[in-house]
C-alpha atoms as a PDB file:
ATOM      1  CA  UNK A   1     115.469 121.947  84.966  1.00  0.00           C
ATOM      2  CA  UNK A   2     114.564 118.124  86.071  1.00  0.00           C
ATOM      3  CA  UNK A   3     112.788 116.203  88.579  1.00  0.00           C
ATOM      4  CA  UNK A   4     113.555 113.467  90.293  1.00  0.00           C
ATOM      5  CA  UNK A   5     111.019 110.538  91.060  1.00  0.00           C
ATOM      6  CA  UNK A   6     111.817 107.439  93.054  1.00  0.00           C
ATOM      7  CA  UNK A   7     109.551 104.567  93.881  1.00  0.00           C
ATOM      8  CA  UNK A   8     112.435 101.688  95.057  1.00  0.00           C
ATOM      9  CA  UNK A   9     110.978  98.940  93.086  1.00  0.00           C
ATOM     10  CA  UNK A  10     113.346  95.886  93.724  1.00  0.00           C
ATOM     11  CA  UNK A  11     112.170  93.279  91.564  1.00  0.00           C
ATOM     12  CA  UNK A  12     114.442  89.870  92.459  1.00  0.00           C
ATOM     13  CA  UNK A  13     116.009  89.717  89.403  1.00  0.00           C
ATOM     14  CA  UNK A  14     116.792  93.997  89.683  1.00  0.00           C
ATOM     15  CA  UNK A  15     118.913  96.147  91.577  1.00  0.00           C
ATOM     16  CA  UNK A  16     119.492  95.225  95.258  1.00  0.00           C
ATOM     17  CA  UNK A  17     117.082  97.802  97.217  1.00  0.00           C
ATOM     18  CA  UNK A  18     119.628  98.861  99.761  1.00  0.00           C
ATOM     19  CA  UNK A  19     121.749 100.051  96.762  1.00  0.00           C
ATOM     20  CA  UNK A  20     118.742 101.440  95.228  1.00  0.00           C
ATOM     21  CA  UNK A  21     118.092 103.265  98.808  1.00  0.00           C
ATOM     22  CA  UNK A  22     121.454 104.402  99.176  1.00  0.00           C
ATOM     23  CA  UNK A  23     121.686 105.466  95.128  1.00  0.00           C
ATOM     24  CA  UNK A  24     118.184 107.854  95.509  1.00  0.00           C
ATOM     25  CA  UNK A  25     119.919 109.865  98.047  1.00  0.00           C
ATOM     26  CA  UNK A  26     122.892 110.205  96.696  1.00  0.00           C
ATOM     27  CA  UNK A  27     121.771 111.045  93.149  1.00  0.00           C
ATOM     28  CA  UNK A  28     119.212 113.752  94.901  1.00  0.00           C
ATOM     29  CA  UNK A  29     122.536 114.709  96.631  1.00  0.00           C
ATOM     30  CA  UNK A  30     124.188 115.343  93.509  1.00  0.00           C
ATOM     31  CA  UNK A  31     121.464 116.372  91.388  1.00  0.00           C
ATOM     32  CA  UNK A  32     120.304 119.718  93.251  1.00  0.00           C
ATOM     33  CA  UNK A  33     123.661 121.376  92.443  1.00  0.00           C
ATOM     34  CA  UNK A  34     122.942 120.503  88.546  1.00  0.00           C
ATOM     35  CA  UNK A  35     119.577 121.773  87.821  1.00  0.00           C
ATOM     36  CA  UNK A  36     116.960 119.051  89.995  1.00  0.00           C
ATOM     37  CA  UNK A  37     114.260 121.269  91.723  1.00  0.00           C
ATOM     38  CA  UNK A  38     112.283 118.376  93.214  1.00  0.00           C
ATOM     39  CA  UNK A  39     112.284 114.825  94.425  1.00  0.00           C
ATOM     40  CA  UNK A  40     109.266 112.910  94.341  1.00  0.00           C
ATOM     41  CA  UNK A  41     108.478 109.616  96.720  1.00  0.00           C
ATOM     42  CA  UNK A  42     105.555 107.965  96.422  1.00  0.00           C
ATOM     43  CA  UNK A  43     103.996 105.202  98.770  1.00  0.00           C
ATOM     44  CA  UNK A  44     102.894 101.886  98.374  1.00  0.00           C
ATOM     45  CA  UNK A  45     102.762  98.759 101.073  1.00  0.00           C
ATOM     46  CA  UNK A  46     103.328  95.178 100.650  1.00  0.00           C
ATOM     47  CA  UNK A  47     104.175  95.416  97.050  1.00  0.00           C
ATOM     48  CA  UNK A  48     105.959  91.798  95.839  1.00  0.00           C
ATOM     49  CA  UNK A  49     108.916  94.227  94.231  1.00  0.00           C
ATOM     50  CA  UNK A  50     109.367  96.276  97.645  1.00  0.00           C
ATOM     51  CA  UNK A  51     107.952  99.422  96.406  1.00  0.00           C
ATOM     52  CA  UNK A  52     108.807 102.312  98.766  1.00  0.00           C
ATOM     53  CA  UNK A  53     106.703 101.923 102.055  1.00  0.00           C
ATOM     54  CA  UNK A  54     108.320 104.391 104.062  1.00  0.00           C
ATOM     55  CA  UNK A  55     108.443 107.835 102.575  1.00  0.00           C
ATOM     56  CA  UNK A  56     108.688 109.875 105.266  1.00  0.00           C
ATOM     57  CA  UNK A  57     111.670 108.193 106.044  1.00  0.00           C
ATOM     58  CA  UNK A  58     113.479 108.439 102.815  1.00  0.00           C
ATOM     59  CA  UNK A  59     112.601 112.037 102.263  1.00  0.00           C
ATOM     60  CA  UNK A  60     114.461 113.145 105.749  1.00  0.00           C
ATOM     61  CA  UNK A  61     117.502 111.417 104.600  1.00  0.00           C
ATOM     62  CA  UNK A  62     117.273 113.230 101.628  1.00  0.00           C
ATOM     63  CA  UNK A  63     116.093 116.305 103.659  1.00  0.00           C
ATOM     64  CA  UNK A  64     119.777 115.757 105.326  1.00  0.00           C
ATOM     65  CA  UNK A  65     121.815 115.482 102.452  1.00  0.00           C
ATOM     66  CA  UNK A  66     120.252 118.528 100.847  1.00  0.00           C
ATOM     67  CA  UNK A  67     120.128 122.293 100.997  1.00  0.00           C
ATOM     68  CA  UNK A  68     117.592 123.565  98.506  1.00  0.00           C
ATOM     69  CA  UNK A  69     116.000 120.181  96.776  1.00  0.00           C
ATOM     70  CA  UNK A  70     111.978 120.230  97.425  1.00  0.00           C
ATOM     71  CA  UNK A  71     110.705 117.040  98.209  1.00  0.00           C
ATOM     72  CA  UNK A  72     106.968 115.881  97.531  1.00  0.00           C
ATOM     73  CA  UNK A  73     105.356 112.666  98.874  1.00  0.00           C
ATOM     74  CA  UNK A  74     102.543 111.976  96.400  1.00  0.00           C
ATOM     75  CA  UNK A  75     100.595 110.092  97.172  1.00  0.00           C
ATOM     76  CA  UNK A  76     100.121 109.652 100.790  1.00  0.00           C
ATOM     77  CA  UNK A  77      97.592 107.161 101.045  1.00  0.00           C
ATOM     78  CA  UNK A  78      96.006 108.662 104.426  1.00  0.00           C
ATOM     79  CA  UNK A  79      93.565 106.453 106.297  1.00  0.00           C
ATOM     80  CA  UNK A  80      96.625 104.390 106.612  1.00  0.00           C
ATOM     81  CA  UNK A  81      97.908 106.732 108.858  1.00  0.00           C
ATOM     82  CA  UNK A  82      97.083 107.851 112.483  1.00  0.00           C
ATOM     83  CA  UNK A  83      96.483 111.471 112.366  1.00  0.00           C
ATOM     84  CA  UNK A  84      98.803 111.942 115.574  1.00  0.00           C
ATOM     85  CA  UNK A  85     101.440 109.932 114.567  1.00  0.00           C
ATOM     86  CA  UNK A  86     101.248 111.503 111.136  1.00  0.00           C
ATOM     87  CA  UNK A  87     101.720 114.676 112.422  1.00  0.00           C
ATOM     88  CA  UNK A  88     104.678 114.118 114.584  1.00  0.00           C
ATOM     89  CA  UNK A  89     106.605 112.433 111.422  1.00  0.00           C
ATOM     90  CA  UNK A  90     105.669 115.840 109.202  1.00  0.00           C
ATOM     91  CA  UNK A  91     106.644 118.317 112.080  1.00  0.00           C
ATOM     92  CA  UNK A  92     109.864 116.615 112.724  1.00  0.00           C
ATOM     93  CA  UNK A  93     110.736 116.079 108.648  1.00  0.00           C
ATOM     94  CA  UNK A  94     109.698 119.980 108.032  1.00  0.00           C
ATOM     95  CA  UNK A  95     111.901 121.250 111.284  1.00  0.00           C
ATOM     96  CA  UNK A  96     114.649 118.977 109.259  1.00  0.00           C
ATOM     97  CA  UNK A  97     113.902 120.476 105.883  1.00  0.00           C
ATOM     98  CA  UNK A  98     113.181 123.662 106.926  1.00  0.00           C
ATOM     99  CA  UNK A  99     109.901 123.002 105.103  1.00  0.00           C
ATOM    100  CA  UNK A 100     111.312 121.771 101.707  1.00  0.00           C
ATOM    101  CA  UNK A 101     108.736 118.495 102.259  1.00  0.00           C
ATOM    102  CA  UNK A 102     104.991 119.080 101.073  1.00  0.00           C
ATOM    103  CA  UNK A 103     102.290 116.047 100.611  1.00  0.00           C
ATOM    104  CA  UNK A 104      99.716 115.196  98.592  1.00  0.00           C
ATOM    105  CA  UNK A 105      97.136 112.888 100.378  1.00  0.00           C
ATOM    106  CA  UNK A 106      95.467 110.462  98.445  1.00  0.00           C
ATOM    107  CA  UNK A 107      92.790 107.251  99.268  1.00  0.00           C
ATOM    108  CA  UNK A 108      94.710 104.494  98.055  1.00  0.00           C
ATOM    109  CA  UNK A 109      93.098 102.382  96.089  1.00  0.00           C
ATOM    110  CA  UNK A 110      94.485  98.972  96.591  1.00  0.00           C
ATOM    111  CA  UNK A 111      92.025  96.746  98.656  1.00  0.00           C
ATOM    112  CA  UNK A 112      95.582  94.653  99.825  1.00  0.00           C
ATOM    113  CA  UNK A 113      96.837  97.708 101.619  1.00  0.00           C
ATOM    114  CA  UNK A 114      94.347  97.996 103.810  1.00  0.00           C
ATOM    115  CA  UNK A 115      94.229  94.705 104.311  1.00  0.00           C
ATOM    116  CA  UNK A 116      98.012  94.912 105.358  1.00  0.00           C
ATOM    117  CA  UNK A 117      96.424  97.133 108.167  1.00  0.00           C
ATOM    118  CA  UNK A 118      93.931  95.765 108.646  1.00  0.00           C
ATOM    119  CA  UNK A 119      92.104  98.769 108.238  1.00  0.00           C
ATOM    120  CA  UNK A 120      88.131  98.842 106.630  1.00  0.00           C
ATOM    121  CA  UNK A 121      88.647 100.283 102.966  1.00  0.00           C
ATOM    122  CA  UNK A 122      84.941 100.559 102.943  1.00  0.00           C
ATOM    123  CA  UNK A 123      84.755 103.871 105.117  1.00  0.00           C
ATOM    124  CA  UNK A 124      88.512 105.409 103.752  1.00  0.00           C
ATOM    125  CA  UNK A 125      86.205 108.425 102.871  1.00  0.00           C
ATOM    126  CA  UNK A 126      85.110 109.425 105.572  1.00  0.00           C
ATOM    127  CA  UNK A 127      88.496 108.556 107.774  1.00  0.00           C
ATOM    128  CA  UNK A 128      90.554 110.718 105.694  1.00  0.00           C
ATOM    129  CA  UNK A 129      88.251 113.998 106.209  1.00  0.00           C
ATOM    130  CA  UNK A 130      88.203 113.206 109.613  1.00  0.00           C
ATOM    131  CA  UNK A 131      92.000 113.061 109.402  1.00  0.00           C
ATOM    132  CA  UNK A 132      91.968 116.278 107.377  1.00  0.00           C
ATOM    133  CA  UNK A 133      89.732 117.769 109.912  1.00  0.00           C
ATOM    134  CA  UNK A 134      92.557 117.916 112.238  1.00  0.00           C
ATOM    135  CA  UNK A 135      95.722 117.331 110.774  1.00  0.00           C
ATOM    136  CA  UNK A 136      96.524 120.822 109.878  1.00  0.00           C
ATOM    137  CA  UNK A 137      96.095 122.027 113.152  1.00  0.00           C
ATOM    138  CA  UNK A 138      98.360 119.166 114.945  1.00  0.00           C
ATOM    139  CA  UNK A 139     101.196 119.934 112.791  1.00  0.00           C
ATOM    140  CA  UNK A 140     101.280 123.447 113.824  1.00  0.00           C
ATOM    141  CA  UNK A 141     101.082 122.710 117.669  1.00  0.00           C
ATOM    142  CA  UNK A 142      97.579 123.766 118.231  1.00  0.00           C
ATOM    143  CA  UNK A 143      95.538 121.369 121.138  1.00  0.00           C
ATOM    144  CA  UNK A 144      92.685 119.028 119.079  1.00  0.00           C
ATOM    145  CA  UNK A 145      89.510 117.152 120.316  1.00  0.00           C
ATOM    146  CA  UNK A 146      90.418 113.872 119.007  1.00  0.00           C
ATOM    147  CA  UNK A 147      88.409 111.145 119.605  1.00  0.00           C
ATOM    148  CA  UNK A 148      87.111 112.104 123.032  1.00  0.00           C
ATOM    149  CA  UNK A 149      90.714 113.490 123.785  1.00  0.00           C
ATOM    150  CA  UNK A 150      92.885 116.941 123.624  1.00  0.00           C
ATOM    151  CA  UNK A 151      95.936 116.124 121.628  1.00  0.00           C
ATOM    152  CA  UNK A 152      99.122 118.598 120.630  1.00  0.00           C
ATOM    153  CA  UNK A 153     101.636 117.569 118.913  1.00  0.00           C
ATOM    154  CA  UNK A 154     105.377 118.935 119.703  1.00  0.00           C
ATOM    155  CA  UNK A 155     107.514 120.330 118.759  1.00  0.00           C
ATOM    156  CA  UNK A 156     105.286 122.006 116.172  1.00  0.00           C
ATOM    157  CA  UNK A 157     106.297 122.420 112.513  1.00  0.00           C
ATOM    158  CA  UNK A 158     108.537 125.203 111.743  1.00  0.00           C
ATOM    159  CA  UNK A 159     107.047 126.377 108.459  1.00  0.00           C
ATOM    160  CA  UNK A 160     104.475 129.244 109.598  1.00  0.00           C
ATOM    161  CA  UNK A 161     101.125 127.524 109.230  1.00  0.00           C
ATOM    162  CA  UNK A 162     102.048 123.824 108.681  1.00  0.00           C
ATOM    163  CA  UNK A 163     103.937 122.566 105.150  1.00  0.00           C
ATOM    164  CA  UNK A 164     102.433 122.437 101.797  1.00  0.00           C
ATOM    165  CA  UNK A 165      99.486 120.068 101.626  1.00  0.00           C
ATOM    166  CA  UNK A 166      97.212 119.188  98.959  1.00  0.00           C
ATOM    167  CA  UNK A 167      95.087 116.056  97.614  1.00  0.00           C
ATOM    168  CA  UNK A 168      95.468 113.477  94.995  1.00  0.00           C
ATOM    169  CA  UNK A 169      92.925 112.132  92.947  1.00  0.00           C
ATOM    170  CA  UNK A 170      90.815 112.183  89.639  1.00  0.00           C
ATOM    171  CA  UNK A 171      87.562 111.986  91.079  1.00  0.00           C
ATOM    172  CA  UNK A 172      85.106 114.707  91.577  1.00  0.00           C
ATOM    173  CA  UNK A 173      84.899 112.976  95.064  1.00  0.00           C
ATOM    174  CA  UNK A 174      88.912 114.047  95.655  1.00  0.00           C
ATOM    175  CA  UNK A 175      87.826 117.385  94.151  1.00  0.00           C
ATOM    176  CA  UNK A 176      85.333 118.124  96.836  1.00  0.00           C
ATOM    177  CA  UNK A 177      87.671 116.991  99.658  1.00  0.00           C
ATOM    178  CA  UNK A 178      90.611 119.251  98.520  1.00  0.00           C
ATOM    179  CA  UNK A 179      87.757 122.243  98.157  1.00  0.00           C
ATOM    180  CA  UNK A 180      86.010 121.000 101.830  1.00  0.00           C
ATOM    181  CA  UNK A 181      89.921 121.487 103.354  1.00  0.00           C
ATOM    182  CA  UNK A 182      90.973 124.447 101.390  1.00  0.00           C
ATOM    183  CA  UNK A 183      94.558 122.269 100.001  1.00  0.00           C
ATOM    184  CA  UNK A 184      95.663 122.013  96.410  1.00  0.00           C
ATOM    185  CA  UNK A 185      94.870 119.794  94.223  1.00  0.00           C
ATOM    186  CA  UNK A 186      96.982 117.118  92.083  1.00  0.00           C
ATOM    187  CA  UNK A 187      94.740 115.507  89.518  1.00  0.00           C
ATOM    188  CA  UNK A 188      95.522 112.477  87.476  1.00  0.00           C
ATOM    189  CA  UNK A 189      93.125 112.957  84.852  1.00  0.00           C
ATOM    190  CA  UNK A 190      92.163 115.594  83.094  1.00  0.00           C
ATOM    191  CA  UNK A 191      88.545 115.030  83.386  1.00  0.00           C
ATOM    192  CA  UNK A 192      86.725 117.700  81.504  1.00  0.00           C
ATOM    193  CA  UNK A 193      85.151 120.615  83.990  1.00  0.00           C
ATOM    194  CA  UNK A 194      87.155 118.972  86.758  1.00  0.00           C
ATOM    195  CA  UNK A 195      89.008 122.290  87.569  1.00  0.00           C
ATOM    196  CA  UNK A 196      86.541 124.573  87.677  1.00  0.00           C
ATOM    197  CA  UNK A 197      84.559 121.812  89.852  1.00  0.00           C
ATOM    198  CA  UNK A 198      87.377 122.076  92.592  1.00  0.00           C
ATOM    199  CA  UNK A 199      87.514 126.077  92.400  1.00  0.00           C
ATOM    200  CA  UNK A 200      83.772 126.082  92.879  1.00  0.00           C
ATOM    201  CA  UNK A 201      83.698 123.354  96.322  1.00  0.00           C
ATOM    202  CA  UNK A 202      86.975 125.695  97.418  1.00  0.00           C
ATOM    203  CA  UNK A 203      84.669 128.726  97.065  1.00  0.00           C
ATOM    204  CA  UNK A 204      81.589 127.122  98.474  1.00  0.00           C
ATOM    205  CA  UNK A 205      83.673 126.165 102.112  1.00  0.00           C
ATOM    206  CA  UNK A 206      85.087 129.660 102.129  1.00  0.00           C
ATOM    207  CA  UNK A 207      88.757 129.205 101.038  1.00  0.00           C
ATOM    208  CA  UNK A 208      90.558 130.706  97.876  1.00  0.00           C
ATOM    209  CA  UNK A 209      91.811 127.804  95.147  1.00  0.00           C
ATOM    210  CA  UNK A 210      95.160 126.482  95.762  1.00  0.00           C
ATOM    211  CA  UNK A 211      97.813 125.227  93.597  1.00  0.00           C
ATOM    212  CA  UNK A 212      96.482 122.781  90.751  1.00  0.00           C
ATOM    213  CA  UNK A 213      97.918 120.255  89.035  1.00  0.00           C
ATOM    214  CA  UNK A 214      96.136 118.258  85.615  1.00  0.00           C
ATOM    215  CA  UNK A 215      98.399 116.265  83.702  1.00  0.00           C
ATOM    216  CA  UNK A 216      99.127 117.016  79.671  1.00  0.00           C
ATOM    217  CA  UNK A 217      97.599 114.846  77.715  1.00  0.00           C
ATOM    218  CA  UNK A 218     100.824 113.123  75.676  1.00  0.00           C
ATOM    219  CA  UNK A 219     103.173 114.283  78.034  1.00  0.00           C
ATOM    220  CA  UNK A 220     106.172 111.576  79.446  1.00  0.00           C
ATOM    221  CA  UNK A 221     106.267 110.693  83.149  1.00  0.00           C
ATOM    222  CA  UNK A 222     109.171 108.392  82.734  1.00  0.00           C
ATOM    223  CA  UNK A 223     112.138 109.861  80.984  1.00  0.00           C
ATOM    224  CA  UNK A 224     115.861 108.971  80.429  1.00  0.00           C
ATOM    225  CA  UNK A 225     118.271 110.614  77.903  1.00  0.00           C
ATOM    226  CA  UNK A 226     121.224 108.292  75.834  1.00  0.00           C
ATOM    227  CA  UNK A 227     122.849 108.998  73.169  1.00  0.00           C
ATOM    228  CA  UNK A 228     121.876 105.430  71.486  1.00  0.00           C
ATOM    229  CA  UNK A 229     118.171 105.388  72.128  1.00  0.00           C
ATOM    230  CA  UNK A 230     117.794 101.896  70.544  1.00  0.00           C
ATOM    231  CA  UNK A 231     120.355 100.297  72.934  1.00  0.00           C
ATOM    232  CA  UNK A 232     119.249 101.878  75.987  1.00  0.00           C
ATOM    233  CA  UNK A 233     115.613 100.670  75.103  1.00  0.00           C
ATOM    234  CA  UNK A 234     117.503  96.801  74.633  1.00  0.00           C
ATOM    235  CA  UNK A 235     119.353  97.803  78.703  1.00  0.00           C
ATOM    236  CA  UNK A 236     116.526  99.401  80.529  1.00  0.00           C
ATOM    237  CA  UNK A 237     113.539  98.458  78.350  1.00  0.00           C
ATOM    238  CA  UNK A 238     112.886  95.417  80.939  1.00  0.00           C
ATOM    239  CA  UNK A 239     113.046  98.055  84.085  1.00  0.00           C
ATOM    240  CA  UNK A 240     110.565 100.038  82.730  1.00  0.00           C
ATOM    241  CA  UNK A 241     108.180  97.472  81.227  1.00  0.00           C
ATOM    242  CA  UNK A 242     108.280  96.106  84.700  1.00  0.00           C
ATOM    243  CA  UNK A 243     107.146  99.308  86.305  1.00  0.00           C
ATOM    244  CA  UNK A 244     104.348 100.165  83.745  1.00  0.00           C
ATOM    245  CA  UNK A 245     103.148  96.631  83.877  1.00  0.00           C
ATOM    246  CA  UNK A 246     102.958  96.464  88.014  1.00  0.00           C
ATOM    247  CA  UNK A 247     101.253 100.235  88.328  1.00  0.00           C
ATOM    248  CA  UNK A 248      99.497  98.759  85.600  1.00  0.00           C
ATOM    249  CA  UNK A 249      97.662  95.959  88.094  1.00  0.00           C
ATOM    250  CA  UNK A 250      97.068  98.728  90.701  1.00  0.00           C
ATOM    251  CA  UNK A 251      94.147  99.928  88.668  1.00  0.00           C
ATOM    252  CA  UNK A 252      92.759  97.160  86.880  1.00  0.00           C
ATOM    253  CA  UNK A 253      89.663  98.715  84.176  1.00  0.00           C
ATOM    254  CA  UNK A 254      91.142 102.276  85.116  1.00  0.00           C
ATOM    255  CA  UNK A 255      92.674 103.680  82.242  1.00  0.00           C
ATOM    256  CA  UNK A 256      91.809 107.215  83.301  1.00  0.00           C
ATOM    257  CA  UNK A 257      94.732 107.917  85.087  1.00  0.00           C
ATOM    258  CA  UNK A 258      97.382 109.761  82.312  1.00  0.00           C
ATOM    259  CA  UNK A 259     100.490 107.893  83.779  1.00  0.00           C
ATOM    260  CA  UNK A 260      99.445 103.950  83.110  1.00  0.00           C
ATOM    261  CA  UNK A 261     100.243 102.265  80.219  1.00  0.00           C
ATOM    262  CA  UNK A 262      98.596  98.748  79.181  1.00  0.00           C
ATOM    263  CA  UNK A 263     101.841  97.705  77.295  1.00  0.00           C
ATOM    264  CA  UNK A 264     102.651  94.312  77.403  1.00  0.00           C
ATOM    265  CA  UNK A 265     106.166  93.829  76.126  1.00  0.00           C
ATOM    266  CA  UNK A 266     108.967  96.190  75.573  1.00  0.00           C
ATOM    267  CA  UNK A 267     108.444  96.864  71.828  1.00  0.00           C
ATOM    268  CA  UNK A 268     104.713  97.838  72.634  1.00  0.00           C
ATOM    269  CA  UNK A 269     105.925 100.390  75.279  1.00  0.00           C
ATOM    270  CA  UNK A 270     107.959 101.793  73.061  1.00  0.00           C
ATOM    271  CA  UNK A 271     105.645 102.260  70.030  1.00  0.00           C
ATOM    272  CA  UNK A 272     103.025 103.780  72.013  1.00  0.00           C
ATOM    273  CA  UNK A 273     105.114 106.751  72.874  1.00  0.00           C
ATOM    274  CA  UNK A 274     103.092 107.608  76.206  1.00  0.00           C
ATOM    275  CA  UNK A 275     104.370 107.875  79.798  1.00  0.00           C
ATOM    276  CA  UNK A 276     108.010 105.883  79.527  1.00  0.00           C
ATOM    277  CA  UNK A 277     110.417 107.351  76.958  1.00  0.00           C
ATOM    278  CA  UNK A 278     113.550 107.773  75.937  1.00  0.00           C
ATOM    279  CA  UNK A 279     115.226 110.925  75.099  1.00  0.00           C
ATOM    280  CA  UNK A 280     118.336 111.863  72.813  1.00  0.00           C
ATOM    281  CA  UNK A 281     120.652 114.517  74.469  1.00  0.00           C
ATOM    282  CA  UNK A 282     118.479 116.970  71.763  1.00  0.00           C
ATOM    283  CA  UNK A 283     115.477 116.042  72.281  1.00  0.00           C
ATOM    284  CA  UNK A 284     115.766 116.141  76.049  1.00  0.00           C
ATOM    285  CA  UNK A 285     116.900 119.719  75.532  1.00  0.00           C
ATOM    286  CA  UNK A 286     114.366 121.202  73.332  1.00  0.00           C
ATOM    287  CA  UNK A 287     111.750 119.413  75.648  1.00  0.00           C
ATOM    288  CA  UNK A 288     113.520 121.517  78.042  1.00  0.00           C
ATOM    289  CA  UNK A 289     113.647 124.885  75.989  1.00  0.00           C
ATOM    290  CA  UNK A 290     109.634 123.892  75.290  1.00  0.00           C
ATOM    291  CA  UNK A 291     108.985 125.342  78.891  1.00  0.00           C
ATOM    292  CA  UNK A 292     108.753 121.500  80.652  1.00  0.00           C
ATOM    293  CA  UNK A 293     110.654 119.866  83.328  1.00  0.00           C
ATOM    294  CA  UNK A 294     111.938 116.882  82.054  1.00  0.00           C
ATOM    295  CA  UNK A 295     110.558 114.086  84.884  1.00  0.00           C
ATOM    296  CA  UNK A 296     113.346 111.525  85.355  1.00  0.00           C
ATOM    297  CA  UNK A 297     112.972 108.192  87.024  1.00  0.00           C
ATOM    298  CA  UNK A 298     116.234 106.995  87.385  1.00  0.00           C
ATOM    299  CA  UNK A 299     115.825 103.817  89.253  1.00  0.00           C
ATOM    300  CA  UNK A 300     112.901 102.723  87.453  1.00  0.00           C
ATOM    301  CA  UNK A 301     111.930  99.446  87.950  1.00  0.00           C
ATOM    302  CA  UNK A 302     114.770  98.592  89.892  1.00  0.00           C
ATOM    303  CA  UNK A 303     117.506  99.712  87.400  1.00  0.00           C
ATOM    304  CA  UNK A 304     120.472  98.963  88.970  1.00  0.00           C
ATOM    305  CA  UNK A 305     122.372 102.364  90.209  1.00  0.00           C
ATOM    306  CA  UNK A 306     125.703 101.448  87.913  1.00  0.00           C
ATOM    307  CA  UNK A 307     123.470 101.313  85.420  1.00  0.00           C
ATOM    308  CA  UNK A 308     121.422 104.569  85.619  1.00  0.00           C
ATOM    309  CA  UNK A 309     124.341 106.893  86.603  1.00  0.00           C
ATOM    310  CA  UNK A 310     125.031 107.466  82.852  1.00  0.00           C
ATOM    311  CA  UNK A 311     121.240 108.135  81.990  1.00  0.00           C
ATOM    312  CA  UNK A 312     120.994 111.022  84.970  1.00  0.00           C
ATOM    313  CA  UNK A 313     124.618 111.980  84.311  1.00  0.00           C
ATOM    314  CA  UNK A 314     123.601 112.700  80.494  1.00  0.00           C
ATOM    315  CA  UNK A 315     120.012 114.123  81.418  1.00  0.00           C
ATOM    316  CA  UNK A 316     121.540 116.782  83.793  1.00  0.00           C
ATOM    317  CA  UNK A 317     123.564 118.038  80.945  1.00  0.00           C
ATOM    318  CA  UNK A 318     121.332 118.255  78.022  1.00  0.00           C
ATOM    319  CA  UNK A 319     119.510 120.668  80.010  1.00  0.00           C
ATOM    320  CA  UNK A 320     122.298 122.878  80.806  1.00  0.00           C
END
């Protein structure tokens, strides 16, 4: 079994992003019937290489060209959102789904996104629990005090008590927040004592844990399969140098988070043998028969979508 990430990256010199656009959903399209279980969007805004702004979006034309796929937004950088609006977009995508679409909320942490908004970065703590505070119960229908007002959303969602939601973060700050809300939580560390830190605040606000997530320390986030690893690193060794070095520059001084790497050239990236690799059709396999989902990114960086048929085409059946 695989999953599917896409971020759109469209570097100027890449793939054309409406080709890239139209390529995700057709590969998701294609790759449920061979063994994909999920497709993961993530969310950036006014990234120079286009990253994916619009998530939501994407995921219900995936939602529509789908029958089975699960589809995760991580992360969803909340105070960027307004709650009611936010809740309209995720009842609509989960009546489309029929609640295949969960979320994982995070804070962003790039000071030029909320500058795009013009929203105060300073206080993105305490907007998102006040977001939390109410989301849940918009999505479901339910009439909220909102800012000296009674809101409810319809229609409601149709998954019986609102989609899958949890929070993103490495912090004992985004620990607290998921406990404080009783939602999952998707760590990207795996700082020691962190886990039993989010049981305990889950506990402590009177809600069981819920699904957890802590990266493996040495595991790939980036994988394609080919039969000739060195020339695939020569054709999409510039895609994927590109992407490690821009989510690289999100988090200058933070090398906490398991899925950066500070190479600096495509040799280096390869050498280190962290997030971005490339598999042969065995190795992909017996990563497979090792109890792991191999995590495929097949527009990486902007690969162009002739180019990265091949890679998915070969990664679907190593795993078979």
């Amino acid at each position: 079994m695989f999953t599917l990430r896409f971020d759109l990256r469209a570097p100027s010199w890449a793939g054309a992003a409406a080709d890239l656009y139209v390529a995700a959903i057709d590969m998701c399209a294609w790759a449920e019937t061979r063994g994909a279980v999920l497709a993961v969007l993530s969310e950036h805004h006014g990234a120079d290489d286009g990253h994916l702004p619009a998530p939501l979006m994407l995921a219900s034309a995936i939602a529509a060209r789908t029958g089975s796929l699960a589809i995760l937004l991580a992360a969803v950088p909340i105070p960027l959102w307004d709650p009611v609006r936010l809740a309209e977009e995720i009842s609509v995508l989960d009546l489309i789904s029929r609640g295949r679409v969960s979320y994982a909320f995070g804070l962003g942490h790039r000071s030029q996104e909320y500058e795009h908004f013009g929203v105060e970065m300073a206080t993105r703590g305490r907007v998102a629990d006040g977001i939390l505070d109410v989301l849940g119960s918009l999505v479901r229908g339910e009439p909220v005090e909102y800012r000296g007002r009674t809101v409810r959303v319809t229609p409601p969602c149709g998954s019986p008590g609102g989609p899958t939601m949890l929070i993103a973060g490495g912090s004992k700050a985004a620990a607290r927040r998921a406990g404080r809300h009783g939602l999952g939580f998707v760590s990207q560390t795996d700082l020691p004592g962190l886990k039993e830190f989010y049981e305990e605040q889950c506990r402590a606000h009177g809600h069981e844990p819920g699904m957890i997530q802590f990266p493996v320390p040495g595991a790939p986030t980036t994988v394609f399969v080919a039969d000739d690893v060195d020339e695939a690193w020569d054709v999409l060794g510039p895609y994927l140098l590109h992407d490690a070095v821009t989510a690289a520059s999100y988090r200058p001084g933070d090398d906490s988070v398991a899925s950066i790497s500070r190479a600096d050239s495509v040799a280096a990236l390869r050498a280190e043998g962290g997030p971005y690799r490339i598999f042969t059709p065995a190795e992909a396999a017996d990563h497979v028969r090792g109890g792991h989902l191999l995590p495929l990114h097949p527009l990486c960086g902007g690969v162009p979508p002739d180019v990265a048929w091949p890679y998915l085409e070969r990664a679907a059946a190593a795993h078979e």
